[in-house]
Tab-separated table of C-alpha atoms in Angstrom:
chain	number	residue	atom	x	y	z
A	1	MET	CA	77.014	208.323	-23.925
A	2	GLU	CA	75.911	211.549	-22.286
A	3	GLU	CA	72.256	212.549	-21.819
A	4	GLY	CA	72.487	215.331	-24.351
A	5	ASP	CA	74.025	213.300	-27.154
A	6	ASP	CA	72.058	213.017	-30.336
A	7	GLY	CA	72.579	209.276	-30.590
A	8	ARG	CA	75.296	209.346	-33.230
A	9	GLY	CA	78.404	209.250	-31.088
A	10	ASP	CA	81.554	207.744	-32.587
A	11	LEU	CA	81.516	204.922	-30.030
A	12	ARG	CA	78.551	203.329	-31.769
A	13	LYS	CA	79.875	203.583	-35.318
A	14	PRO	CA	81.411	200.505	-36.960
A	15	PHE	CA	85.088	200.125	-36.144
A	16	LEU	CA	85.734	199.179	-39.775
A	17	HIS	CA	83.345	201.289	-41.834
A	18	THR	CA	82.961	200.119	-45.437
A	19	GLY	CA	79.634	201.892	-45.873
A	20	SER	CA	80.841	204.126	-48.710
A	21	TRP	CA	81.533	201.377	-51.235
A	22	TYR	CA	78.579	199.148	-50.505
A	23	ARG	CA	76.101	202.040	-50.460
A	24	MET	CA	77.402	203.046	-53.878
A	25	GLY	CA	77.219	199.441	-54.988
A	26	SER	CA	73.616	199.054	-53.917
A	27	ARG	CA	72.661	202.028	-56.148
A	28	GLN	CA	75.070	201.361	-58.975
A	29	SER	CA	76.055	197.742	-59.495
A	30	SER	CA	78.423	198.674	-62.329
A	31	MET	CA	80.986	199.863	-59.793
A	32	MET	CA	82.348	196.336	-59.694
A	33	GLY	CA	83.802	194.477	-62.627
A	34	SER	CA	81.811	191.332	-61.885
A	35	SER	CA	78.472	193.005	-61.194
A	36	GLN	CA	76.479	189.969	-62.335
A	37	ALA	CA	78.172	187.734	-59.766
A	38	ILE	CA	77.622	190.127	-56.878
A	39	ARG	CA	73.905	190.240	-57.662
A	40	ASP	CA	73.624	186.606	-56.663
A	41	SER	CA	72.958	186.667	-52.926
A	42	SER	CA	74.662	183.330	-52.282
A	43	ILE	CA	77.850	184.533	-53.978
A	44	SER	CA	77.939	187.751	-51.946
A	45	VAL	CA	77.292	186.049	-48.593
A	46	LEU	CA	79.659	183.191	-49.412
A	47	ALA	CA	82.475	185.656	-50.124
A	48	CYS	CA	81.962	187.251	-46.703
A	49	VAL	CA	81.872	183.844	-44.978
A	50	LEU	CA	85.079	182.718	-46.688
A	51	ILE	CA	86.900	185.815	-45.453
A	52	VAL	CA	85.799	185.539	-41.817
A	53	ALA	CA	86.439	181.754	-41.967
A	54	LEU	CA	90.149	182.598	-41.783
A	55	GLY	CA	89.511	183.252	-38.073
A	56	PRO	CA	88.373	179.677	-37.317
A	57	ILE	CA	91.278	178.348	-39.411
A	58	GLN	CA	93.533	180.221	-36.977
A	59	PHE	CA	91.481	178.691	-34.129
A	60	GLY	CA	92.059	175.165	-35.483
A	61	PHE	CA	95.756	175.748	-36.135
A	62	THR	CA	96.165	176.760	-32.495
A	63	CYS	CA	94.312	173.633	-31.300
A	64	GLY	CA	96.327	171.271	-33.476
A	65	TYR	CA	99.764	172.827	-32.981
A	66	SER	CA	100.617	170.928	-29.798
A	67	SER	CA	100.180	167.449	-31.314
A	68	PRO	CA	102.921	167.307	-34.013
A	69	THR	CA	105.345	169.508	-32.039
A	70	GLN	CA	105.276	167.735	-28.656
A	71	SER	CA	108.404	165.603	-29.029
A	72	ALA	CA	110.627	168.234	-30.675
A	73	LEU	CA	109.449	171.103	-28.501
A	74	THR	CA	109.939	169.264	-25.197
A	75	LYS	CA	113.394	168.149	-26.326
A	76	ASP	CA	114.601	171.525	-27.616
A	77	LEU	CA	113.398	173.529	-24.602
A	78	ASP	CA	113.880	170.723	-22.051
A	79	LEU	CA	110.258	170.730	-20.907
A	80	THR	CA	108.726	168.213	-18.514
A	81	VAL	CA	105.419	166.479	-19.260
A	82	SER	CA	103.593	168.794	-16.849
A	83	GLN	CA	105.185	171.898	-18.427
A	84	PHE	CA	104.101	170.818	-21.894
A	85	SER	CA	100.621	170.006	-20.599
A	86	LEU	CA	100.457	173.529	-19.183
A	87	PHE	CA	101.593	174.913	-22.550
A	88	GLY	CA	98.858	172.968	-24.339
A	89	SER	CA	96.164	174.160	-21.938
A	90	LEU	CA	97.182	177.842	-21.687
A	91	SER	CA	95.440	178.654	-24.956
A	92	ASN	CA	92.219	177.745	-23.175
A	93	VAL	CA	93.073	180.068	-20.268
A	94	GLY	CA	93.663	182.929	-22.704
A	95	ALA	CA	90.441	182.005	-24.504
A	96	MET	CA	88.506	182.327	-21.219
A	97	VAL	CA	89.653	185.948	-20.957
A	98	GLY	CA	88.852	186.502	-24.632
A	99	ALA	CA	85.414	184.935	-24.142
A	100	VAL	CA	84.604	187.320	-21.284
A	101	ALA	CA	85.502	190.297	-23.472
A	102	SER	CA	84.140	188.985	-26.783
A	103	GLY	CA	80.467	189.785	-26.323
A	104	GLN	CA	80.958	193.364	-25.167
A	105	ILE	CA	83.674	194.088	-27.748
A	106	SER	CA	81.492	192.842	-30.601
A	107	GLU	CA	78.500	194.807	-29.280
A	108	TYR	CA	80.343	198.134	-28.996
A	109	ILE	CA	82.597	198.144	-32.065
A	110	GLY	CA	80.898	195.624	-34.298
A	111	ARG	CA	81.620	192.092	-35.459
A	112	LYS	CA	84.367	193.125	-37.880
A	113	GLY	CA	86.082	195.357	-35.356
A	114	SER	CA	86.247	192.541	-32.815
A	115	LEU	CA	87.799	190.221	-35.411
A	116	MET	CA	90.446	192.854	-36.106
A	117	ILE	CA	91.210	193.059	-32.386
A	118	ALA	CA	91.383	189.236	-32.211
A	119	ALA	CA	93.879	188.990	-35.072
A	120	ILE	CA	96.554	191.168	-33.450
A	121	PRO	CA	97.276	189.100	-30.289
A	122	ASN	CA	97.258	185.954	-32.434
A	123	ILE	CA	100.050	187.332	-34.592
A	124	ILE	CA	102.084	188.468	-31.565
A	125	GLY	CA	101.504	185.118	-29.844
A	126	TRP	CA	102.843	183.069	-32.739
A	127	LEU	CA	105.930	185.294	-32.921
A	128	CYS	CA	106.550	184.761	-29.187
A	129	ILE	CA	106.427	180.986	-29.664
A	130	SER	CA	108.627	181.099	-32.731
A	131	PHE	CA	111.401	183.030	-30.932
A	132	ALA	CA	111.006	181.310	-27.536
A	133	LYS	CA	114.230	180.354	-25.747
A	134	ASP	CA	112.492	178.984	-22.670
A	135	TYR	CA	109.017	178.208	-21.395
A	136	SER	CA	108.228	181.825	-20.375
A	137	PHE	CA	107.910	183.144	-23.954
A	138	LEU	CA	106.223	179.880	-24.903
A	139	TYR	CA	103.537	180.399	-22.261
A	140	MET	CA	103.106	184.090	-23.121
A	141	GLY	CA	102.579	183.307	-26.789
A	142	ARG	CA	100.048	180.595	-26.021
A	143	LEU	CA	98.061	182.925	-23.760
A	144	LEU	CA	97.967	185.653	-26.419
A	145	GLU	CA	96.838	183.157	-29.056
A	146	GLY	CA	94.125	181.941	-26.730
A	147	PHE	CA	92.851	185.468	-26.109
A	148	GLY	CA	92.397	186.031	-29.830
A	149	VAL	CA	90.833	182.613	-30.355
A	150	GLY	CA	88.357	183.281	-27.524
A	151	ILE	CA	87.057	186.346	-29.355
A	152	ILE	CA	87.026	184.556	-32.712
A	153	SER	CA	85.073	181.575	-31.356
A	154	TYR	CA	82.163	183.838	-30.378
A	155	THR	CA	82.252	186.497	-33.096
A	156	VAL	CA	82.517	184.397	-36.263
A	157	PRO	CA	79.426	182.181	-35.741
A	158	VAL	CA	77.396	185.225	-34.653
A	159	TYR	CA	78.478	187.228	-37.735
A	160	ILE	CA	77.706	184.338	-40.097
A	161	ALA	CA	74.280	183.726	-38.511
A	162	GLU	CA	73.430	187.425	-38.804
A	163	ILE	CA	74.352	187.780	-42.486
A	164	ALA	CA	73.114	184.434	-43.843
A	165	PRO	CA	69.666	183.972	-45.435
A	166	GLN	CA	67.547	181.507	-43.462
A	167	ASN	CA	67.710	178.735	-46.095
A	168	LEU	CA	71.526	178.779	-46.030
A	169	ARG	CA	72.171	179.655	-42.389
A	170	GLY	CA	72.802	176.080	-41.251
A	171	ALA	CA	75.275	175.293	-44.011
A	172	LEU	CA	77.088	178.620	-43.790
A	173	GLY	CA	77.113	178.467	-39.986
A	174	SER	CA	78.729	175.030	-40.154
A	175	VAL	CA	81.558	176.528	-42.213
A	176	ASN	CA	82.836	177.861	-38.875
A	177	GLN	CA	83.576	174.360	-37.564
A	178	LEU	CA	84.690	173.157	-41.004
A	179	SER	CA	87.328	175.895	-40.987
A	180	VAL	CA	88.441	174.834	-37.500
A	181	THR	CA	88.996	171.283	-38.753
A	182	ILE	CA	90.908	172.586	-41.779
A	183	GLY	CA	93.158	174.557	-39.417
A	184	ILE	CA	93.766	171.436	-37.316
A	185	LEU	CA	94.580	169.396	-40.431
A	186	LEU	CA	96.988	172.051	-41.688
A	187	SER	CA	98.872	172.036	-38.380
A	188	TYR	CA	99.055	168.218	-38.420
A	189	LEU	CA	100.149	168.075	-42.055
A	190	LEU	CA	102.684	170.902	-41.992
A	191	GLY	CA	104.040	169.570	-38.699
A	192	LEU	CA	105.297	166.496	-40.567
A	193	PHE	CA	107.602	168.588	-42.742
A	194	VAL	CA	108.650	171.699	-40.805
A	195	GLU	CA	110.134	172.166	-37.352
A	196	TRP	CA	108.110	173.744	-34.564
A	197	ARG	CA	109.521	177.280	-34.824
A	198	PHE	CA	108.738	177.615	-38.535
A	199	LEU	CA	105.326	176.019	-37.964
A	200	ALA	CA	104.588	178.854	-35.507
A	201	VAL	CA	105.540	181.403	-38.192
A	202	LEU	CA	103.120	179.728	-40.624
A	203	GLY	CA	100.413	180.122	-37.967
A	204	ILE	CA	100.503	183.888	-38.550
A	205	LEU	CA	99.273	183.639	-42.154
A	206	PRO	CA	95.490	183.273	-41.583
A	207	CYS	CA	95.343	186.471	-39.538
A	208	LEU	CA	97.624	188.347	-41.920
A	209	ILE	CA	95.130	187.603	-44.702
A	210	LEU	CA	92.082	188.208	-42.490
A	211	ILE	CA	93.021	191.775	-41.526
A	212	PRO	CA	92.933	193.298	-45.054
A	213	GLY	CA	89.994	191.057	-45.980
A	214	LEU	CA	87.831	192.667	-43.292
A	215	PHE	CA	87.937	195.981	-45.158
A	216	PHE	CA	86.100	194.441	-48.127
A	217	ILE	CA	83.037	192.958	-46.406
A	218	PRO	CA	79.995	194.716	-44.900
A	219	GLU	CA	79.251	194.862	-41.190
A	220	SER	CA	76.444	192.645	-39.846
A	221	PRO	CA	73.135	194.286	-40.853
A	222	ARG	CA	71.462	193.131	-37.633
A	223	TRP	CA	74.174	194.770	-35.524
A	224	LEU	CA	73.825	197.978	-37.544
A	225	ALA	CA	70.049	197.860	-37.042
A	226	LYS	CA	70.463	197.386	-33.312
A	227	MET	CA	72.779	200.404	-33.214
A	228	GLY	CA	70.172	202.516	-35.028
A	229	MET	CA	72.206	202.976	-38.233
A	230	THR	CA	69.273	202.593	-40.609
A	231	ASP	CA	71.000	203.665	-43.844
A	232	ASP	CA	74.060	201.483	-43.232
A	233	PHE	CA	71.864	198.570	-42.158
A	234	GLU	CA	69.821	198.590	-45.372
A	235	ALA	CA	72.896	199.094	-47.564
A	236	SER	CA	74.690	196.190	-45.861
A	237	LEU	CA	71.684	193.895	-46.276
A	238	GLN	CA	71.331	194.917	-49.941
A	239	VAL	CA	74.895	193.987	-50.829
A	240	LEU	CA	74.532	190.690	-48.962
A	241	ARG	CA	71.314	189.748	-50.761
A	242	GLY	CA	72.280	191.100	-54.175
A	243	PHE	CA	71.738	194.525	-55.725
A	244	ASP	CA	68.656	193.413	-57.696
A	245	THR	CA	66.994	191.630	-54.756
A	246	ASP	CA	63.911	193.017	-53.016
A	247	ILE	CA	64.893	193.162	-49.329
A	248	SER	CA	61.797	195.011	-48.061
A	249	VAL	CA	60.313	191.998	-46.215
A	250	GLU	CA	63.557	191.166	-44.452
A	251	VAL	CA	64.143	194.825	-43.608
A	252	HIS	CA	60.681	194.984	-42.031
A	253	GLU	CA	61.324	191.832	-39.935
A	254	ILE	CA	64.660	193.095	-38.642
A	255	LYS	CA	63.261	196.549	-37.904
A	256	ALA	CA	60.361	194.990	-35.998
A	257	ALA	CA	62.808	192.997	-33.874
A	258	ASN	CA	64.770	196.182	-33.148
A	259	VAL	CA	61.818	198.522	-32.842
A	260	SER	CA	63.022	200.098	-29.593
A	261	VAL	CA	66.300	200.999	-31.254
A	262	LEU	CA	64.772	202.413	-34.388
A	263	GLN	CA	61.988	204.436	-32.795
A	264	GLY	CA	64.090	206.876	-30.821
A	265	SER	CA	67.559	208.206	-30.366
A	266	LEU	CA	70.384	205.763	-29.838
A	267	ALA	CA	71.084	207.092	-26.368
A	268	SER	CA	67.596	206.489	-25.071
A	269	SER	CA	67.263	203.136	-26.792
A	270	SER	CA	70.538	202.053	-25.265
A	271	ARG	CA	69.087	202.682	-21.819
A	272	ARG	CA	65.950	200.704	-22.704
A	273	ASN	CA	68.036	197.842	-24.047
A	274	ALA	CA	70.391	197.681	-21.079
A	275	LEU	CA	70.307	194.149	-19.711
A	276	ARG	CA	69.566	193.693	-16.057
A	277	PHE	CA	70.294	190.356	-14.397
A	278	GLN	CA	66.703	190.139	-13.176
A	279	ASP	CA	65.702	190.031	-16.857
A	280	LEU	CA	67.258	186.566	-17.003
A	281	LYS	CA	64.380	185.276	-14.848
A	282	SER	CA	62.188	185.565	-17.941
A	283	ARG	CA	61.804	182.305	-19.867
A	284	ARG	CA	62.643	184.018	-23.155
A	285	TYR	CA	66.131	184.729	-21.750
A	286	TRP	CA	67.076	181.961	-19.312
A	287	LEU	CA	65.965	179.066	-21.527
A	288	PRO	CA	68.037	179.926	-24.638
A	289	LEU	CA	70.982	180.818	-22.381
A	290	MET	CA	70.745	177.447	-20.619
A	291	ILE	CA	70.521	175.588	-23.947
A	292	GLY	CA	73.498	177.472	-25.377
A	293	ILE	CA	75.652	176.867	-22.288
A	294	GLY	CA	74.574	173.228	-22.023
A	295	LEU	CA	75.476	172.360	-25.613
A	296	LEU	CA	78.860	174.091	-25.463
A	297	VAL	CA	79.721	172.425	-22.121
A	298	PHE	CA	78.718	168.925	-23.285
A	299	GLN	CA	80.737	169.500	-26.466
A	300	GLN	CA	83.879	169.682	-24.320
A	301	LEU	CA	82.939	167.005	-21.765
A	302	SER	CA	83.014	164.468	-24.586
A	303	GLY	CA	86.812	164.727	-24.264
A	304	ILE	CA	87.259	165.665	-27.905
A	305	ASN	CA	89.966	168.251	-27.239
A	306	GLY	CA	91.969	165.724	-25.245
A	307	VAL	CA	91.883	163.434	-28.279
A	308	ILE	CA	92.788	166.212	-30.756
A	309	PHE	CA	95.550	167.821	-28.669
A	310	TYR	CA	97.269	164.553	-27.789
A	311	SER	CA	96.313	162.251	-30.665
A	312	ASN	CA	99.953	161.281	-31.309
A	313	ASN	CA	100.315	159.857	-27.798
A	314	ILE	CA	96.987	158.039	-28.015
A	315	PHE	CA	98.022	156.294	-31.220
A	316	GLU	CA	101.430	155.405	-29.797
A	317	SER	CA	99.815	153.838	-26.724
A	318	ALA	CA	97.513	151.913	-29.073
A	319	GLY	CA	100.609	150.388	-30.704
A	320	ILE	CA	100.500	152.334	-33.963
A	321	SER	CA	104.090	152.857	-35.133
A	322	SER	CA	103.412	155.705	-37.576
A	323	SER	CA	101.400	157.845	-35.157
A	324	ASN	CA	102.050	161.082	-37.076
A	325	ALA	CA	100.555	159.642	-40.260
A	326	ALA	CA	97.580	158.317	-38.290
A	327	THR	CA	97.033	161.765	-36.778
A	328	VAL	CA	97.020	163.377	-40.242
A	329	GLY	CA	94.572	160.705	-41.390
A	330	VAL	CA	92.256	161.608	-38.506
A	331	GLY	CA	92.515	165.279	-39.500
A	332	VAL	CA	91.483	164.452	-43.077
A	333	ILE	CA	88.532	162.379	-41.849
A	334	GLN	CA	87.442	165.210	-39.564
A	335	VAL	CA	87.410	167.705	-42.444
A	336	ILE	CA	85.402	165.334	-44.671
A	337	ALA	CA	82.869	164.509	-41.939
A	338	THR	CA	82.394	168.194	-41.076
A	339	ALA	CA	81.873	168.987	-44.770
A	340	VAL	CA	79.151	166.315	-44.853
A	341	ALA	CA	77.531	167.929	-41.791
A	342	THR	CA	77.649	171.296	-43.576
A	343	TRP	CA	75.658	169.748	-46.429
A	344	LEU	CA	73.208	167.908	-44.131
A	345	VAL	CA	72.375	170.525	-41.509
A	346	ASP	CA	69.815	172.429	-43.616
A	347	LYS	CA	68.328	169.195	-44.981
A	348	THR	CA	67.888	166.998	-41.889
A	349	GLY	CA	67.818	169.690	-39.203
A	350	ARG	CA	70.024	170.510	-36.216
A	351	ARG	CA	68.345	168.360	-33.563
A	352	ILE	CA	68.512	164.979	-35.338
A	353	LEU	CA	72.194	165.509	-36.176
A	354	LEU	CA	72.946	166.287	-32.525
A	355	LEU	CA	71.187	163.090	-31.384
A	356	VAL	CA	72.955	160.923	-33.984
A	357	SER	CA	76.303	162.571	-33.247
A	358	SER	CA	76.214	162.231	-29.451
A	359	SER	CA	74.930	158.630	-29.664
A	360	GLY	CA	77.703	157.719	-32.106
A	361	MET	CA	80.300	159.324	-29.851
A	362	ALA	CA	79.071	157.323	-26.843
A	363	LEU	CA	79.319	154.025	-28.758
A	364	SER	CA	82.752	154.916	-30.160
A	365	LEU	CA	84.119	155.750	-26.718
A	366	VAL	CA	82.825	152.433	-25.354
A	367	VAL	CA	84.739	150.614	-28.119
A	368	VAL	CA	87.952	152.533	-27.344
A	369	ALA	CA	87.586	151.993	-23.579
A	370	VAL	CA	87.006	148.243	-23.925
A	371	SER	CA	89.993	147.825	-26.262
A	372	PHE	CA	92.315	149.627	-23.821
A	373	TYR	CA	90.983	147.636	-20.858
A	374	LEU	CA	91.584	144.323	-22.652
A	375	LYS	CA	95.056	145.306	-23.871
A	376	GLY	CA	96.200	145.511	-20.256
A	377	SER	CA	95.616	141.772	-19.805
A	378	VAL	CA	96.998	140.572	-23.143
A	379	SER	CA	100.609	139.846	-24.083
A	380	GLU	CA	102.174	142.441	-26.386
A	381	ASP	CA	103.438	139.666	-28.664
A	382	SER	CA	100.006	138.147	-29.250
A	383	THR	CA	97.834	138.632	-32.319
A	384	LEU	CA	94.974	139.807	-30.117
A	385	PHE	CA	97.083	142.730	-28.869
A	386	GLY	CA	97.485	144.015	-32.430
A	387	ILE	CA	93.787	143.545	-33.145
A	388	LEU	CA	92.864	145.515	-30.027
A	389	GLY	CA	95.238	148.296	-31.114
A	390	ILE	CA	93.476	148.502	-34.481
A	391	LEU	CA	90.091	148.426	-32.706
A	392	SER	CA	91.043	151.380	-30.510
A	393	VAL	CA	92.109	153.392	-33.570
A	394	VAL	CA	88.834	152.531	-35.330
A	395	GLY	CA	86.984	153.735	-32.224
A	396	VAL	CA	88.888	157.044	-32.214
A	397	VAL	CA	88.179	157.541	-35.921
A	398	CYS	CA	84.453	156.843	-35.375
A	399	LEU	CA	84.533	159.293	-32.454
A	400	ILE	CA	85.958	162.013	-34.700
A	401	ILE	CA	83.401	161.297	-37.437
A	402	SER	CA	80.485	161.318	-34.986
A	403	PHE	CA	81.686	164.547	-33.375
A	404	SER	CA	82.133	166.249	-36.726
A	405	LEU	CA	78.620	165.338	-37.875
A	406	GLY	CA	76.898	167.220	-35.076
A	407	MET	CA	78.512	168.071	-31.759
A	408	GLY	CA	81.347	169.915	-33.500
A	409	PRO	CA	79.557	172.491	-35.669
A	410	ILE	CA	76.000	172.629	-34.328
A	411	PRO	CA	76.412	173.896	-30.707
A	412	TRP	CA	78.101	177.070	-32.016
A	413	LEU	CA	75.435	177.407	-34.707
A	414	ILE	CA	72.529	177.033	-32.281
A	415	MET	CA	74.132	179.411	-29.774
A	416	SER	CA	74.336	182.102	-32.466
A	417	GLU	CA	70.719	181.440	-33.538
A	418	ILE	CA	68.768	181.250	-30.270
A	419	LEU	CA	70.245	184.031	-28.124
A	420	PRO	CA	67.920	187.087	-28.178
A	421	ILE	CA	69.430	190.278	-29.555
A	422	LYS	CA	69.031	192.048	-26.194
A	423	ILE	CA	71.250	189.574	-24.307
A	424	LYS	CA	73.426	188.293	-27.147
A	425	GLY	CA	76.578	190.136	-26.033
A	426	LEU	CA	76.494	189.122	-22.365
A	427	ALA	CA	74.917	185.673	-22.847
A	428	GLY	CA	77.243	184.836	-25.734
A	429	SER	CA	80.252	185.740	-23.609
A	430	VAL	CA	78.983	183.570	-20.743
A	431	ALA	CA	78.309	180.568	-23.014
A	432	THR	CA	81.715	180.927	-24.709
A	433	LEU	CA	83.414	181.264	-21.307
A	434	PHE	CA	81.839	178.009	-20.123
A	435	ASN	CA	82.993	176.274	-23.307
A	436	TRP	CA	86.592	177.393	-22.933
A	437	SER	CA	86.659	176.711	-19.186
A	438	PHE	CA	85.697	173.091	-19.727
A	439	SER	CA	88.025	172.893	-22.731
A	440	TRP	CA	90.871	173.960	-20.426
A	441	LEU	CA	89.823	171.370	-17.838
A	442	ILE	CA	89.803	168.564	-20.415
A	443	THR	CA	93.058	169.653	-22.091
A	444	MET	CA	94.889	170.033	-18.780
A	445	THR	CA	93.757	166.719	-17.318
A	446	ALA	CA	93.824	164.526	-20.456
A	447	PRO	CA	97.562	163.610	-20.352
A	448	MET	CA	97.408	162.732	-16.647
A	449	LEU	CA	94.150	160.789	-17.009
A	450	LEU	CA	95.496	158.851	-19.996
A	451	THR	CA	98.629	157.997	-17.977
A	452	TRP	CA	96.429	156.857	-15.080
A	453	SER	CA	94.053	154.705	-17.170
A	454	SER	CA	93.262	155.069	-20.855
A	455	GLY	CA	90.249	152.762	-20.543
A	456	GLY	CA	88.915	154.635	-17.509
A	457	THR	CA	89.356	157.998	-19.220
A	458	PHE	CA	87.406	156.992	-22.326
A	459	THR	CA	84.684	155.386	-20.179
A	460	MET	CA	84.195	158.682	-18.342
A	461	TYR	CA	83.981	160.603	-21.621
A	462	GLY	CA	81.435	158.084	-22.930
A	463	MET	CA	79.156	158.646	-19.927
A	464	MET	CA	79.175	162.375	-20.662
A	465	CYS	CA	77.995	161.657	-24.216
A	466	ILE	CA	75.060	159.636	-22.866
A	467	PHE	CA	74.045	162.655	-20.752
A	468	THR	CA	74.333	164.778	-23.913
A	469	VAL	CA	71.778	162.584	-25.721
A	470	ALA	CA	69.294	163.138	-22.880
A	471	PHE	CA	69.912	166.896	-22.796
A	472	VAL	CA	69.351	167.290	-26.545
A	473	ALA	CA	66.221	165.104	-26.496
A	474	ILE	CA	64.613	167.116	-23.675
A	475	TRP	CA	65.716	170.718	-24.185
A	476	VAL	CA	67.108	171.534	-27.630
A	477	PRO	CA	64.578	172.931	-30.181
A	478	GLU	CA	64.750	172.623	-33.957
A	479	THR	CA	65.771	175.901	-35.616
A	480	LYS	CA	65.931	174.750	-39.238
A	481	GLY	CA	64.014	176.936	-41.701
A	482	LYS	CA	63.246	179.755	-39.259
A	483	THR	CA	64.483	183.335	-39.290
A	484	LEU	CA	66.477	184.532	-36.292
A	485	GLU	CA	63.537	186.707	-35.294
A	486	GLU	CA	61.135	183.718	-35.405
A	487	ILE	CA	63.497	181.604	-33.305
A	488	GLN	CA	63.847	184.284	-30.652
A	489	ASN	CA	60.100	184.950	-30.571
A	490	SER	CA	59.451	181.222	-29.982
A	491	PHE	CA	60.958	181.549	-26.492
A	492	ARG	CA	58.349	184.124	-25.451
């Protein structure tokens, strides 16, 4: 923006501007047929969360797609094991690029605008896979999907955290991971009945519904406040809290947190809010950034994506004949366990769930590792071999449950809560980039490591979970029951 601008340049306006209807609604609730329902703040916020949750469903569908399609896809396109492994991991490469761009995109054009941008490459990517005749279109489609997913993985938890009231923020924030697990389950389940090309076409649906849905929800009030759009910010917050709700206290808190933006013109405040890397030397910036990166890295080092992406092969090596059915069963368990975490997170707190989750994952991985080690020295015709196969499956199921209770939903939730507004764009991109980089590493190496030694692979993952317990115990704060402004002030 030029020096002489008055601070209202188009660049800083919401990419999807729904201000007209929700400003009218805040003054005249009769504009909607169900005015009584919209007055309830939980109903209004929940409707917004359900719409943006279509993004994580797309995320999960992308993650789960490779598991039920591996056999048919490699046969139809004559792919080698290494080529399919590359296909499975390319979504992570695309997500790295999306992660780098996600923070700045969401800062400049808003949370809704970035979700719109994310939806388009996802749709194109699924079409490329559906019409692929060789691995080139397959790889291109996977990269495009990954790019969109990289933006979604940052933007959705941030949007939910910024619109949710503090007493519901944990539960609503966990809907992000719950939607991911639903997307994974849908890909597993539909993969049993439809061939891989049609399954790719079905992958387009979440984004096709998301795009029009974005026009009917307000932009994040905290982003609008940061951009200096006072009228839009208050109107957005009013529709989120209900038309009859007094929002004056919350307005004051958000304005106080964005005082530099609201005191002067947008151009000058933008210069004051420009992040310099030397600012990261301050404890209020480097500590939340380190916690956010650490949690998202340890989430991937547990090996969970290797288990999800290649669950069919794991069950086959464990001696389970109906591996597809077992994979669907794991998907169902993951959805249920994540739903339980959604209910618990605002009751027990984030920190205790992370400790229980990472400890449970470590124990589960030890069980799986031991069962695979012992199977190597037991005859395949013996009763003990079958028992060990069942034990390994039980260990994988316990791993999924433990992950879903804490390490699945909570790292994204805490990242969106603790990052200060001044560094949220850059720091969020960096944390998301680390997550997807390690996700790519795990996804790419999992098939080769499992071929080398299943027991050794799960032992290595288990050690990472033990390190996670120590990290959470030492560094991660409790954020339950605090406003975003209180959390960020605690790092001063």
